[in-house]
PDB file of C-alpha atoms and ligand atoms in Angstrom:
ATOM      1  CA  UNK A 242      -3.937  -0.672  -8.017  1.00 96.00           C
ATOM      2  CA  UNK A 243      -3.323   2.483  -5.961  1.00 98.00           C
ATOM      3  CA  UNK A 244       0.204   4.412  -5.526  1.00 95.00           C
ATOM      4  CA  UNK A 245       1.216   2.036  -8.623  1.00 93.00           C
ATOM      5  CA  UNK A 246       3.940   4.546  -9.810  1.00 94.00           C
ATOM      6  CA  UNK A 247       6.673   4.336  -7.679  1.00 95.00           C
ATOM      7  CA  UNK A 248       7.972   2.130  -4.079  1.00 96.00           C
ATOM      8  CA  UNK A 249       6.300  -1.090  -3.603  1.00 98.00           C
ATOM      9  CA  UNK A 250       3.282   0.147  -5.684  1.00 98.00           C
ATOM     10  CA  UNK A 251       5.273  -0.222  -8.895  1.00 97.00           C
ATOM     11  CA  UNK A 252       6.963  -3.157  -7.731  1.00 98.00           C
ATOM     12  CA  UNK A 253       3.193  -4.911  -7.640  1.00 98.00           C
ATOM     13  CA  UNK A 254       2.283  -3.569 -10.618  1.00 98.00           C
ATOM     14  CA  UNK A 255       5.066  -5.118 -12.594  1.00 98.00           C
ATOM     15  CA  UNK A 256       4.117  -8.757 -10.264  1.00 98.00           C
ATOM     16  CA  UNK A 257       1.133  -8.628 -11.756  1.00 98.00           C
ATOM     17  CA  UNK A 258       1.822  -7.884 -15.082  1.00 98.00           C
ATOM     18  CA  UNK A 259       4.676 -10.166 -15.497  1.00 98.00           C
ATOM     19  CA  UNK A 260       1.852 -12.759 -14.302  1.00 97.00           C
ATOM     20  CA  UNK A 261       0.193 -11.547 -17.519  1.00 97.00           C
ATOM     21  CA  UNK A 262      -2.774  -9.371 -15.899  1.00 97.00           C
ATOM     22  CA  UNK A 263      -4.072  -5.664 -17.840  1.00 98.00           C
ATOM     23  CA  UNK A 264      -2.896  -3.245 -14.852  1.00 98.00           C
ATOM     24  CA  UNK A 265      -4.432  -0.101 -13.932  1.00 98.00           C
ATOM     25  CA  UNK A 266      -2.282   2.698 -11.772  1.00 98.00           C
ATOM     26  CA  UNK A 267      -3.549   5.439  -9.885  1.00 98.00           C
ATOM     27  CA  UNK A 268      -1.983   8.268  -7.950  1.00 98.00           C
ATOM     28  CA  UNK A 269      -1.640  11.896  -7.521  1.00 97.00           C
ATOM     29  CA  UNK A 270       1.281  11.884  -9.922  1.00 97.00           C
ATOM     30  CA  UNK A 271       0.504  12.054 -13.670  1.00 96.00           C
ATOM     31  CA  UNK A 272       3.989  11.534 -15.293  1.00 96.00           C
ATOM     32  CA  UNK A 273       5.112   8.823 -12.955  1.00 96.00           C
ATOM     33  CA  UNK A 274       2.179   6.810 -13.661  1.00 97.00           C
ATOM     34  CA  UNK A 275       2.799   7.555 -17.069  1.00 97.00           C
ATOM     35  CA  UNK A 276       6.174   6.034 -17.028  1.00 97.00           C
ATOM     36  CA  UNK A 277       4.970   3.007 -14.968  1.00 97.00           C
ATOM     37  CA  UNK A 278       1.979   2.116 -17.354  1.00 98.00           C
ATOM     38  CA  UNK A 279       4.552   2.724 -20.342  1.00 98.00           C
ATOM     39  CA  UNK A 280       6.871   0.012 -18.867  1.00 97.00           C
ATOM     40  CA  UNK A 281       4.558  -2.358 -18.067  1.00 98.00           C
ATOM     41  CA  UNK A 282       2.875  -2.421 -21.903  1.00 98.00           C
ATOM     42  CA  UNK A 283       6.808  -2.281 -23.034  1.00 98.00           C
ATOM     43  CA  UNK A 284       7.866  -5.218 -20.747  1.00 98.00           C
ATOM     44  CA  UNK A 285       5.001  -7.681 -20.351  1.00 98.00           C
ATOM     45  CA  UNK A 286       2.871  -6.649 -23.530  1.00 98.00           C
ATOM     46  CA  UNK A 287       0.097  -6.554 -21.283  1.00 98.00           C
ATOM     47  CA  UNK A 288      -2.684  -3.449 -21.180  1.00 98.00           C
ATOM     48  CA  UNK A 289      -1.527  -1.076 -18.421  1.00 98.00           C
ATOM     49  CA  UNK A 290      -3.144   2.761 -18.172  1.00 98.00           C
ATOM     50  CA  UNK A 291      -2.209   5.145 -15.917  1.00 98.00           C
ATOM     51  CA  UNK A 292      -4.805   7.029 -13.717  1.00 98.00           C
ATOM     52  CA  UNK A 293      -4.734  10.091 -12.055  1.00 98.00           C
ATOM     53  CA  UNK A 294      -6.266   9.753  -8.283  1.00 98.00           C
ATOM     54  CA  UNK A 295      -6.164  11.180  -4.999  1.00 98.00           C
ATOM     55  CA  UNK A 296      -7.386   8.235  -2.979  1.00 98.00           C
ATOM     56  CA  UNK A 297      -8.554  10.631  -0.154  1.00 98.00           C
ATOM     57  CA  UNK A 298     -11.447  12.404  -2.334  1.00 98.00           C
ATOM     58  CA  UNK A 299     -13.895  10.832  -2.957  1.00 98.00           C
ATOM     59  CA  UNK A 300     -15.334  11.964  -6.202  1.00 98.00           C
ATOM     60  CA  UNK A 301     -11.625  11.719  -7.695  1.00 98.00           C
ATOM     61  CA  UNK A 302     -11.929   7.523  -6.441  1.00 98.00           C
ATOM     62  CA  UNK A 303     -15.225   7.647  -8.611  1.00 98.00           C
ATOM     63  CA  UNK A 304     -14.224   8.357 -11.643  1.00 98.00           C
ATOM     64  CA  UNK A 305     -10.709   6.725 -11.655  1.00 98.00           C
ATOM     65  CA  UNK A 306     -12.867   3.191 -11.414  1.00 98.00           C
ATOM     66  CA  UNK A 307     -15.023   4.161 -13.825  1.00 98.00           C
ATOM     67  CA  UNK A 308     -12.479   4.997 -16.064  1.00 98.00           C
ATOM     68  CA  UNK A 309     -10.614   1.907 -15.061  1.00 98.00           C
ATOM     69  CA  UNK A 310     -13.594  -0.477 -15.685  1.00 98.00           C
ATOM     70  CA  UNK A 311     -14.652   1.003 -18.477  1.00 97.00           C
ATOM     71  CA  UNK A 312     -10.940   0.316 -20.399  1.00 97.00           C
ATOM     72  CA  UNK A 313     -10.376  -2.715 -18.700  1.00 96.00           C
ATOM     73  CA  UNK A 314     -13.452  -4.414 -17.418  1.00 97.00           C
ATOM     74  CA  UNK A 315     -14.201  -5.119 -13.796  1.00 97.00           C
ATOM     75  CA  UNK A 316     -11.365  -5.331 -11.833  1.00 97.00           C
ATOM     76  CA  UNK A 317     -10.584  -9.182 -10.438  1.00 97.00           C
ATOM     77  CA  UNK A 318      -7.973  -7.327  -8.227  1.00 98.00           C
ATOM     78  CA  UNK A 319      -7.269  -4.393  -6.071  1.00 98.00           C
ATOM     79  CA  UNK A 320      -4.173  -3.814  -4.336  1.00 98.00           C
ATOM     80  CA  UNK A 321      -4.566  -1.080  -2.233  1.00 98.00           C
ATOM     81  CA  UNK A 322      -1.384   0.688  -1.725  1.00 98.00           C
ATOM     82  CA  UNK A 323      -1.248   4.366  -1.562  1.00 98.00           C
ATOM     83  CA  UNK A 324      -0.672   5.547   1.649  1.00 98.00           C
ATOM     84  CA  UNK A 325       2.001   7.424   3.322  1.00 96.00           C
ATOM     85  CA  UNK A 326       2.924   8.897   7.233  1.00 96.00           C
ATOM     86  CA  UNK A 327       5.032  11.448   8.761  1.00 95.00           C
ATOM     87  CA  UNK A 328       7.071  11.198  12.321  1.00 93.00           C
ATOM     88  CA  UNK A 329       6.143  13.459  14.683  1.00 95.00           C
ATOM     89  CA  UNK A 330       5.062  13.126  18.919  1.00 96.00           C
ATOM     90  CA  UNK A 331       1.479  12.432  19.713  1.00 98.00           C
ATOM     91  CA  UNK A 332       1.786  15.685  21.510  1.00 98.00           C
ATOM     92  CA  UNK A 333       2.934  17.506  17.847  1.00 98.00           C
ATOM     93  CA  UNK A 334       0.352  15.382  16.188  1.00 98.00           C
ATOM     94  CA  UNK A 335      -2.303  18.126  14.760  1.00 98.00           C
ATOM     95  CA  UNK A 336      -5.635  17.769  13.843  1.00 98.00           C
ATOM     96  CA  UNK A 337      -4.631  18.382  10.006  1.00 98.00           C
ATOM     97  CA  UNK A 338      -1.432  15.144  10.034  1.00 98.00           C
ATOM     98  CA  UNK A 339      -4.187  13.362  11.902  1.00 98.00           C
ATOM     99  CA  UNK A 340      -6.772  13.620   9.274  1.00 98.00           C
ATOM    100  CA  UNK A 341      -4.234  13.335   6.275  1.00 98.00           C
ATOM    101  CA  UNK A 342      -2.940   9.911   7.890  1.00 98.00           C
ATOM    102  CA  UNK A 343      -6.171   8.175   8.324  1.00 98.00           C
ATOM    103  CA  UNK A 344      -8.089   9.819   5.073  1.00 98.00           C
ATOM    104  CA  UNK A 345      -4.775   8.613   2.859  1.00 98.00           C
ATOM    105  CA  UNK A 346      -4.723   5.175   4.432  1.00 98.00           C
ATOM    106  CA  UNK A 347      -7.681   4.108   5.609  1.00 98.00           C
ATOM    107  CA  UNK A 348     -10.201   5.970   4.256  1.00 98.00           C
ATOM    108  CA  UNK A 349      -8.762   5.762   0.921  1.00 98.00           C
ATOM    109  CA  UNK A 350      -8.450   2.256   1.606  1.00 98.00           C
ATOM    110  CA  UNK A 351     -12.228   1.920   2.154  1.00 98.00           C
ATOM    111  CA  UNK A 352     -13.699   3.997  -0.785  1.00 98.00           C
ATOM    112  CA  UNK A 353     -11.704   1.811  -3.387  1.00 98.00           C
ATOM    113  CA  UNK A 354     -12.896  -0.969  -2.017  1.00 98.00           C
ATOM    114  CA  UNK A 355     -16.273  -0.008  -1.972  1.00 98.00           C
ATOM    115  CA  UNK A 356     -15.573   0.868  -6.288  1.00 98.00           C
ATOM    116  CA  UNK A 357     -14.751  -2.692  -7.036  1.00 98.00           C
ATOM    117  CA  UNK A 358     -16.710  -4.973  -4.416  1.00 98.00           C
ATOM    118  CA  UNK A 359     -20.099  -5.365  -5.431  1.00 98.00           C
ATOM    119  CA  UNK A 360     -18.346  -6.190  -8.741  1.00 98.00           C
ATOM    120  CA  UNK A 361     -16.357  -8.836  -7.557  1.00 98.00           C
ATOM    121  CA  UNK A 362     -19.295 -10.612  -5.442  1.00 98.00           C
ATOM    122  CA  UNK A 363     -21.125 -10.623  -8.588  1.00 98.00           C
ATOM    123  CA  UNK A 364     -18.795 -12.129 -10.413  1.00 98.00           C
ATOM    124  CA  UNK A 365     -18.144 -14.464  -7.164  1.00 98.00           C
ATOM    125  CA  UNK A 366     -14.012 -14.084  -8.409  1.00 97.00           C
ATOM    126  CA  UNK A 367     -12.019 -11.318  -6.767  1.00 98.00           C
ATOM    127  CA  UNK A 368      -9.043 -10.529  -4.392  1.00 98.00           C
ATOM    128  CA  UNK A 369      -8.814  -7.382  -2.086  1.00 98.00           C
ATOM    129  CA  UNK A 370      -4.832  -7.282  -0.773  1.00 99.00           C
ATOM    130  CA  UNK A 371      -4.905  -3.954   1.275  1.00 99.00           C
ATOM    131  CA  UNK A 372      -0.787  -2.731   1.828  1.00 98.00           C
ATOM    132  CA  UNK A 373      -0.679  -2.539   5.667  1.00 98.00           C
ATOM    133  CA  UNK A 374       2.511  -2.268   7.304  1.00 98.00           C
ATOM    134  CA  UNK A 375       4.051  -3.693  10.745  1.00 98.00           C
ATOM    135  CA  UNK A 376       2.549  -0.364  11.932  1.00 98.00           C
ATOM    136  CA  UNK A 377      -0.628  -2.644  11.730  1.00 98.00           C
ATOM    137  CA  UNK A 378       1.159  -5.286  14.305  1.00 98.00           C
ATOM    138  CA  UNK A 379       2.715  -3.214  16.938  1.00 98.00           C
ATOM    139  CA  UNK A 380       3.071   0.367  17.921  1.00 98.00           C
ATOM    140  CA  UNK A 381       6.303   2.677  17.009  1.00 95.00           C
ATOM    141  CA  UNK A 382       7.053   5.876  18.792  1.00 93.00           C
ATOM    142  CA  UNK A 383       6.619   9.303  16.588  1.00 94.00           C
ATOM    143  CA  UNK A 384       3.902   7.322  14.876  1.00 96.00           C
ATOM    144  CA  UNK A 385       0.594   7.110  16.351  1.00 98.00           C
ATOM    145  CA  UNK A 386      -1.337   8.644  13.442  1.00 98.00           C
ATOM    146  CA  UNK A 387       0.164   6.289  11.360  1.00 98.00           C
ATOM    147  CA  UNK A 388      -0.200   3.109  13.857  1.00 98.00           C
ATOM    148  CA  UNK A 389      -3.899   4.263  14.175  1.00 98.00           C
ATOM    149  CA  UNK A 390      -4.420   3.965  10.404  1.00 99.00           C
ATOM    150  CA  UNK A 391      -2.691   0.830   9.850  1.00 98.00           C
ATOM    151  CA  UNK A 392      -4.146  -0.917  12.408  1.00 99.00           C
ATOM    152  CA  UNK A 393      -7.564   0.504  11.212  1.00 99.00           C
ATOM    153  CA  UNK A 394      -6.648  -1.018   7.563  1.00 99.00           C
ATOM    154  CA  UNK A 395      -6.330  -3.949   9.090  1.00 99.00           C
ATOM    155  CA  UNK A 396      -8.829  -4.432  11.431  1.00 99.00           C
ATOM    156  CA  UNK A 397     -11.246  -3.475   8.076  1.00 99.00           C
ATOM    157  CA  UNK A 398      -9.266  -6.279   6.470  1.00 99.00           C
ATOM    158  CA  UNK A 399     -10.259  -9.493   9.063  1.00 98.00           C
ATOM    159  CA  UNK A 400     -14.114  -7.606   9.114  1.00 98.00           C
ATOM    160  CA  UNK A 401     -14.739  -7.683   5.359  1.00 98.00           C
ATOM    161  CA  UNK A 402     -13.266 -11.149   4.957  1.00 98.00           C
ATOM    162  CA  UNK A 403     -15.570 -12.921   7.031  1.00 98.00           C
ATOM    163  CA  UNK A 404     -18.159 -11.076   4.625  1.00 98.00           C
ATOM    164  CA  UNK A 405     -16.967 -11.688   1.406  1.00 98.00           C
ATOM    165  CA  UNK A 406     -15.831 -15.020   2.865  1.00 98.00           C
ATOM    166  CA  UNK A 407     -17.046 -17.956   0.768  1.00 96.00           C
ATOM    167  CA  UNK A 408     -18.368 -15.907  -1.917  1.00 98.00           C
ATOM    168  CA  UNK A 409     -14.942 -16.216  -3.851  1.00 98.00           C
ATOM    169  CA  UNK A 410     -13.554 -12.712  -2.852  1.00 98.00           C
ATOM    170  CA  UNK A 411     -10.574 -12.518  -0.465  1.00 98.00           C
ATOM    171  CA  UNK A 412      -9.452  -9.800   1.497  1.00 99.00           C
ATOM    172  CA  UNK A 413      -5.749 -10.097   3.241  1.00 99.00           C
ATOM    173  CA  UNK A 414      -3.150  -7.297   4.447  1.00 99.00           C
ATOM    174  CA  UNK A 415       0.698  -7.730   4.259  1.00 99.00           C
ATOM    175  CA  UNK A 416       2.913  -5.945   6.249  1.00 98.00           C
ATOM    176  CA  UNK A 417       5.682  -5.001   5.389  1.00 98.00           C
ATOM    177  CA  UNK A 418       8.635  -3.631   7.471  1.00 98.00           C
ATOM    178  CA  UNK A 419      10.764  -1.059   6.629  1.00 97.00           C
ATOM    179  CA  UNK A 420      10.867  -1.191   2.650  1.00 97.00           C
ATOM    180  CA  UNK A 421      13.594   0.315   0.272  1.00 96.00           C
ATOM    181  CA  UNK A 422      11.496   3.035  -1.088  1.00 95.00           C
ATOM    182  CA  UNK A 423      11.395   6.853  -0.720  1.00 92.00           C
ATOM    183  CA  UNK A 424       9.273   6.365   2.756  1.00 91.00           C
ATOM    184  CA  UNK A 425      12.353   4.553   4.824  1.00 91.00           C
ATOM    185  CA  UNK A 426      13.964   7.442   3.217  1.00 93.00           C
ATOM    186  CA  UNK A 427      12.209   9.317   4.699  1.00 92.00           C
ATOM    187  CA  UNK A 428      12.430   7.433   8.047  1.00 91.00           C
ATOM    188  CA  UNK A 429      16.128   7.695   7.584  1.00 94.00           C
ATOM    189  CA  UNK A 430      16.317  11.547   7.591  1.00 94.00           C
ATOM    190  CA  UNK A 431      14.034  11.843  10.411  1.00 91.00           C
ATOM    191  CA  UNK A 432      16.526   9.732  12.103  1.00 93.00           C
ATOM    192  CA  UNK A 433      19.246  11.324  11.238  1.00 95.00           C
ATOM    193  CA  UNK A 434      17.239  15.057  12.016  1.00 93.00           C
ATOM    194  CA  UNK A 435      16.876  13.973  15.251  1.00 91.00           C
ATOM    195  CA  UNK A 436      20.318  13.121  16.571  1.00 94.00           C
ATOM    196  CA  UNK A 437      21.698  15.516  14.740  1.00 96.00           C
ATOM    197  CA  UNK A 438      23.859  12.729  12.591  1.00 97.00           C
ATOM    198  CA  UNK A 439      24.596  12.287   8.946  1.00 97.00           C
ATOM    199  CA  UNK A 440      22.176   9.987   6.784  1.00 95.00           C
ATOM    200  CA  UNK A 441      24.493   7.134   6.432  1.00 95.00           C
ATOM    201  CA  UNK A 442      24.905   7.147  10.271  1.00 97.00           C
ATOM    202  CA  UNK A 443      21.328   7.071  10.632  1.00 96.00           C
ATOM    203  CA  UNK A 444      20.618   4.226   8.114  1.00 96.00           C
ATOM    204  CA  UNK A 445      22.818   2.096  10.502  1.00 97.00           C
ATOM    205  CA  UNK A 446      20.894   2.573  13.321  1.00 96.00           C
ATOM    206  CA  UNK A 447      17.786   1.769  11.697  1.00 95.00           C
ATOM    207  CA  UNK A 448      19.351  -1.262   9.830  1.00 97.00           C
ATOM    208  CA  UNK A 449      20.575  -2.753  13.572  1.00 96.00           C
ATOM    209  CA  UNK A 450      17.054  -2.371  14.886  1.00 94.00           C
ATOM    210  CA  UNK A 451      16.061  -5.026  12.007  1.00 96.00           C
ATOM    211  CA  UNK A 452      16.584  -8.750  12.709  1.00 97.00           C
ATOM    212  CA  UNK A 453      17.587  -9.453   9.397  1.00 98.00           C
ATOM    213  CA  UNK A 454      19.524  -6.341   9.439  1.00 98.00           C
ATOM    214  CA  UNK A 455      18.970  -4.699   6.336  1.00 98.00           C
ATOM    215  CA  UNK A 456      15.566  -3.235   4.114  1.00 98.00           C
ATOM    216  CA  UNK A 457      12.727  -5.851   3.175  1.00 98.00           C
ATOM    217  CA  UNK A 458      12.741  -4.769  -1.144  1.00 98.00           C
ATOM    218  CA  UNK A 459       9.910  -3.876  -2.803  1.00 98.00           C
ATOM    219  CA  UNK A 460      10.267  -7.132  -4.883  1.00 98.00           C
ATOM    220  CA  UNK A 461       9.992  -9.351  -1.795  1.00 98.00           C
ATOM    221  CA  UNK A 462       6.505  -7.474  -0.829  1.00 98.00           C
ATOM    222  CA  UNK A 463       5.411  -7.848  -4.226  1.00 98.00           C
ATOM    223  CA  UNK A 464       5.874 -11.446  -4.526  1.00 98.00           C
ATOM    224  CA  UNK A 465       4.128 -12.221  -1.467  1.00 98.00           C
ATOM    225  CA  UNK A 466       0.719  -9.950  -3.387  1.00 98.00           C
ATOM    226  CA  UNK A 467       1.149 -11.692  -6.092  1.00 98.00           C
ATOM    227  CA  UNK A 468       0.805 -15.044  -3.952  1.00 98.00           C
ATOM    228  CA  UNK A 469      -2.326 -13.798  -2.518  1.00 98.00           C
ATOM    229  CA  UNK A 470      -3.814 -12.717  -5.987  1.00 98.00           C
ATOM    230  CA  UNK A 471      -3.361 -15.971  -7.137  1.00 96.00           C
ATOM    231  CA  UNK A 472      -6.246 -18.377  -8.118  1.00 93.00           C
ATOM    232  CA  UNK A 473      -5.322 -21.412  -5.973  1.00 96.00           C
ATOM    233  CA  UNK A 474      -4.738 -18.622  -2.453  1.00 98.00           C
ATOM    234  CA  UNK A 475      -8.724 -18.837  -2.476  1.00 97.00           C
ATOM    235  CA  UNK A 476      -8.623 -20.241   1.023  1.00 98.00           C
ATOM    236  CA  UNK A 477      -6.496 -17.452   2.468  1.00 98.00           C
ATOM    237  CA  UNK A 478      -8.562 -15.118   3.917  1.00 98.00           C
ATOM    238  CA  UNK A 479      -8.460 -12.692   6.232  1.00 98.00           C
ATOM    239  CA  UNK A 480      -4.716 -12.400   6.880  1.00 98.00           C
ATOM    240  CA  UNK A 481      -2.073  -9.711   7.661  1.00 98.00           C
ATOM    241  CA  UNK A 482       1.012 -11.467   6.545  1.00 98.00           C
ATOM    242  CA  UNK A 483       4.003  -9.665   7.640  1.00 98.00           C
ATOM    243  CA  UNK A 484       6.978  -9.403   5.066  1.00 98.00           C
ATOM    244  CA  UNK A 485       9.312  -7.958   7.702  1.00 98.00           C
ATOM    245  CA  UNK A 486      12.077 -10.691   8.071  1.00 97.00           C
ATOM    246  CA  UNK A 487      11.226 -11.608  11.646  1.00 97.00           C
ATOM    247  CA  UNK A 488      10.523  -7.800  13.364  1.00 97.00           C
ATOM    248  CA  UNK A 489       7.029  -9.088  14.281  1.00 96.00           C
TER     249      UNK A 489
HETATM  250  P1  NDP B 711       6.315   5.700  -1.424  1.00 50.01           P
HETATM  251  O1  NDP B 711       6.334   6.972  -0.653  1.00 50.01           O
HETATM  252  O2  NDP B 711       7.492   5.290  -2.205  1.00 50.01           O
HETATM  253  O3  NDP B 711       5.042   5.657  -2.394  1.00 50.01           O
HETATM  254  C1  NDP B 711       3.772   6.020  -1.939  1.00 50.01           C
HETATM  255  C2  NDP B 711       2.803   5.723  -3.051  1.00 50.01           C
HETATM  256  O4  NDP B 711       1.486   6.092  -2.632  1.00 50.01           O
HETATM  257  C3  NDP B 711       3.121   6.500  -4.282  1.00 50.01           C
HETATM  258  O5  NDP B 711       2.876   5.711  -5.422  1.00 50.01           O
HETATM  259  C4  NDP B 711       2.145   7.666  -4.213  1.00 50.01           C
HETATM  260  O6  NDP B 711       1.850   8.106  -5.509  1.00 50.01           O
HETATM  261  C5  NDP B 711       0.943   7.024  -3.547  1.00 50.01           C
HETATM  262  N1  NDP B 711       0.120   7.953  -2.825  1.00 50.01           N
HETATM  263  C6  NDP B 711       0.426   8.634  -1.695  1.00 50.01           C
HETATM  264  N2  NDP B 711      -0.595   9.405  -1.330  1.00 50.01           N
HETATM  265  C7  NDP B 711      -1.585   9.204  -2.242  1.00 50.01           C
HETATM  266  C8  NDP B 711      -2.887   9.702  -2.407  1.00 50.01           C
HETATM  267  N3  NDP B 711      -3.428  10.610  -1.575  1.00 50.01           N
HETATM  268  N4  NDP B 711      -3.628   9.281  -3.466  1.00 50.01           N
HETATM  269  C9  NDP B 711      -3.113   8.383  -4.335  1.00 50.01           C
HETATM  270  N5  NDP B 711      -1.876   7.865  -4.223  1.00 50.01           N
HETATM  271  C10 NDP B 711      -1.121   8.277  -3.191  1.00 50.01           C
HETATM  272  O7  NDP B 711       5.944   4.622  -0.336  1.00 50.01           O
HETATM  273  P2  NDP B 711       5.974   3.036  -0.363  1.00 50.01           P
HETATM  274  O8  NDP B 711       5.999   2.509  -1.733  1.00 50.01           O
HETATM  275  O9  NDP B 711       6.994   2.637   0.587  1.00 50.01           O
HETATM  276  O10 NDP B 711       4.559   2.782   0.313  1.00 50.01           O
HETATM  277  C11 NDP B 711       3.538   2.021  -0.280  1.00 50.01           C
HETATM  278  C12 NDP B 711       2.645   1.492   0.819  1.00 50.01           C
HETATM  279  O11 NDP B 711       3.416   0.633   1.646  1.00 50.01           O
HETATM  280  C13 NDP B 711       2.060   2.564   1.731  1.00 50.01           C
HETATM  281  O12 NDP B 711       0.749   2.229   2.071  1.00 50.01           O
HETATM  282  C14 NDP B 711       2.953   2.490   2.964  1.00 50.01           C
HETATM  283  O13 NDP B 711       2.297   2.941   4.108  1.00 50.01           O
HETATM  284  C15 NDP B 711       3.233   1.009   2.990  1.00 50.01           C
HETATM  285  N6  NDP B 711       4.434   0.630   3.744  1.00 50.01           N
HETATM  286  C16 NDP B 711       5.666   1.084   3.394  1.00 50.01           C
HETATM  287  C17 NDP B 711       6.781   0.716   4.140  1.00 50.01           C
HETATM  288  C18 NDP B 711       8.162   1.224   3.833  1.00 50.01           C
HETATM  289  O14 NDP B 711       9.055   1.115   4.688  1.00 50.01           O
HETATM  290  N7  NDP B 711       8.442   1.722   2.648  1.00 50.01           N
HETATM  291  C19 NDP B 711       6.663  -0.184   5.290  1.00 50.01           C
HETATM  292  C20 NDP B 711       5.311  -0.633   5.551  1.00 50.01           C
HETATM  293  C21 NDP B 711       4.257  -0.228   4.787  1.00 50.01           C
HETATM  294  P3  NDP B 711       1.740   9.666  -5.872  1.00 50.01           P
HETATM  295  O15 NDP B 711       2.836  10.376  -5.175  1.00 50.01           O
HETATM  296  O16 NDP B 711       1.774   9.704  -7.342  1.00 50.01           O
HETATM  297  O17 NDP B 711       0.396  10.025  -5.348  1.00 50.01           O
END
């Protein structure tokens, strides 16, 4: 799985492992994973290495799976979850946060999957869950670059399921709302930059804006990947499946 160190990408990792599968994180940072893979092999006595990978290059996406496959064996899942997105106007949104947002997302989204895919139709066994967001449901102001790759990472969800479809591969998307990671964090300080307002302030007025009024947690994401890897979720296919306590 991608972005497996920290946020919700840890939170799957240690789903998955307490479900008794050999994990494999990747990211961009070393030690984290590190850590991550450590506490997995501690906690669930299950194989977990750490990988170093920018998901946006794509020779560094090469040789992570092949290093992946070769300690672990083909993967039966991939969660991809790395991704990331910074606020800003469409009229402050520059060619370079542009191409960032969409190569981290969805491009990085669609070069993992094409690592572990032929694989998995081979082996007629596999599930694809691609982290999307409610950015992949509805627009949000300050976010178009973002919106544009999440809907993108969706809209290559719903295609490649109807491909893989009966050929015992899944692909789905959940979407979460706004998580309690370092990325509402984030969110939070933007707020809170804006109107000029302290952090606690600003967590307020983003946790009003939320029907359930508070942070979906990483856990609650997590559980609802973990549903989708599962054997007997064969006939879901396809899906975005918000985890966003009633936002969308
Ligand atoms: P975090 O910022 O906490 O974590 C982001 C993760 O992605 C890290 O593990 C990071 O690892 C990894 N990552 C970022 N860029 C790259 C890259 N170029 N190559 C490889 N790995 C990368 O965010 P979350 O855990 O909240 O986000 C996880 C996913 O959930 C993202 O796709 C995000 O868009 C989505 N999401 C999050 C929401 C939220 O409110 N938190 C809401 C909806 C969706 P490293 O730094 O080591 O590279």
């Amino acid at each position: 799985m991608t972005g497996g160190g920290r946020g919700i990408g840890a939170a799957v990792a240690e789903a998955l492992a307490a479900r008794g599968a050999a994990v494999t994180v990747m990211g961009r940072t070393k030690a984290t994973l590190d850590r991550s893979a450590e506490d997995l092999r501690q906690r669930y006595g299950v194989p977990a290495l750490a990988v170093e990978c920018d998901v946006s290059d794509e020779k560094a996406v090469t040789d992570a799976f092949a290093t992946a496959a070769a300690a672990h064996g083909d993967a039966y899942v991939l969660v991809n979850n790395a991704g990331g997105g910074e606020s800003a106007a469409f009229m402050d949104t520059d060619r370079e946060l542009w191409d960032w947002t969409l190569a981290v997302n969805l491009t990085g989204t669609y070069l993992c999957t094409s690592r572990v895919l032929e694989a998995m139709l081979a082996a007629g066994a596999g599930r694809v869950v691609n982290i999307a967001s409610t950015a992949a449901l509805r627009g949000y102001r300050t976010m178009s670059a973002y919106c544009a790759a999440k809907h993108g990472v969706l809209g290559l969800t719903r295609a490649l399921a109807l491909e893989t479809a009966g050929r015992g591969v899944t692909v789905n998307a959940v979407c979460p709302g706004y998580t309690d990671t370092d990325l509402a964090q984030a969110a939070v300080l933007n707020i809170a930059t804006a109107k000029a307002i302290p952090k606690d302030q600003a967590l307020a007025i983003l946790l009003k804006s939320l029907p359930q009024g508070r942070l979906t947690t990483s856990a609650e994401v997590a559980a609802a990947v973990a549903w989708l890897c599962a054997p007997n979720s064969s006939a879901v296919n396809g899906i975005a499946l918000p985890v966003a306590g009633g936002e969308v």
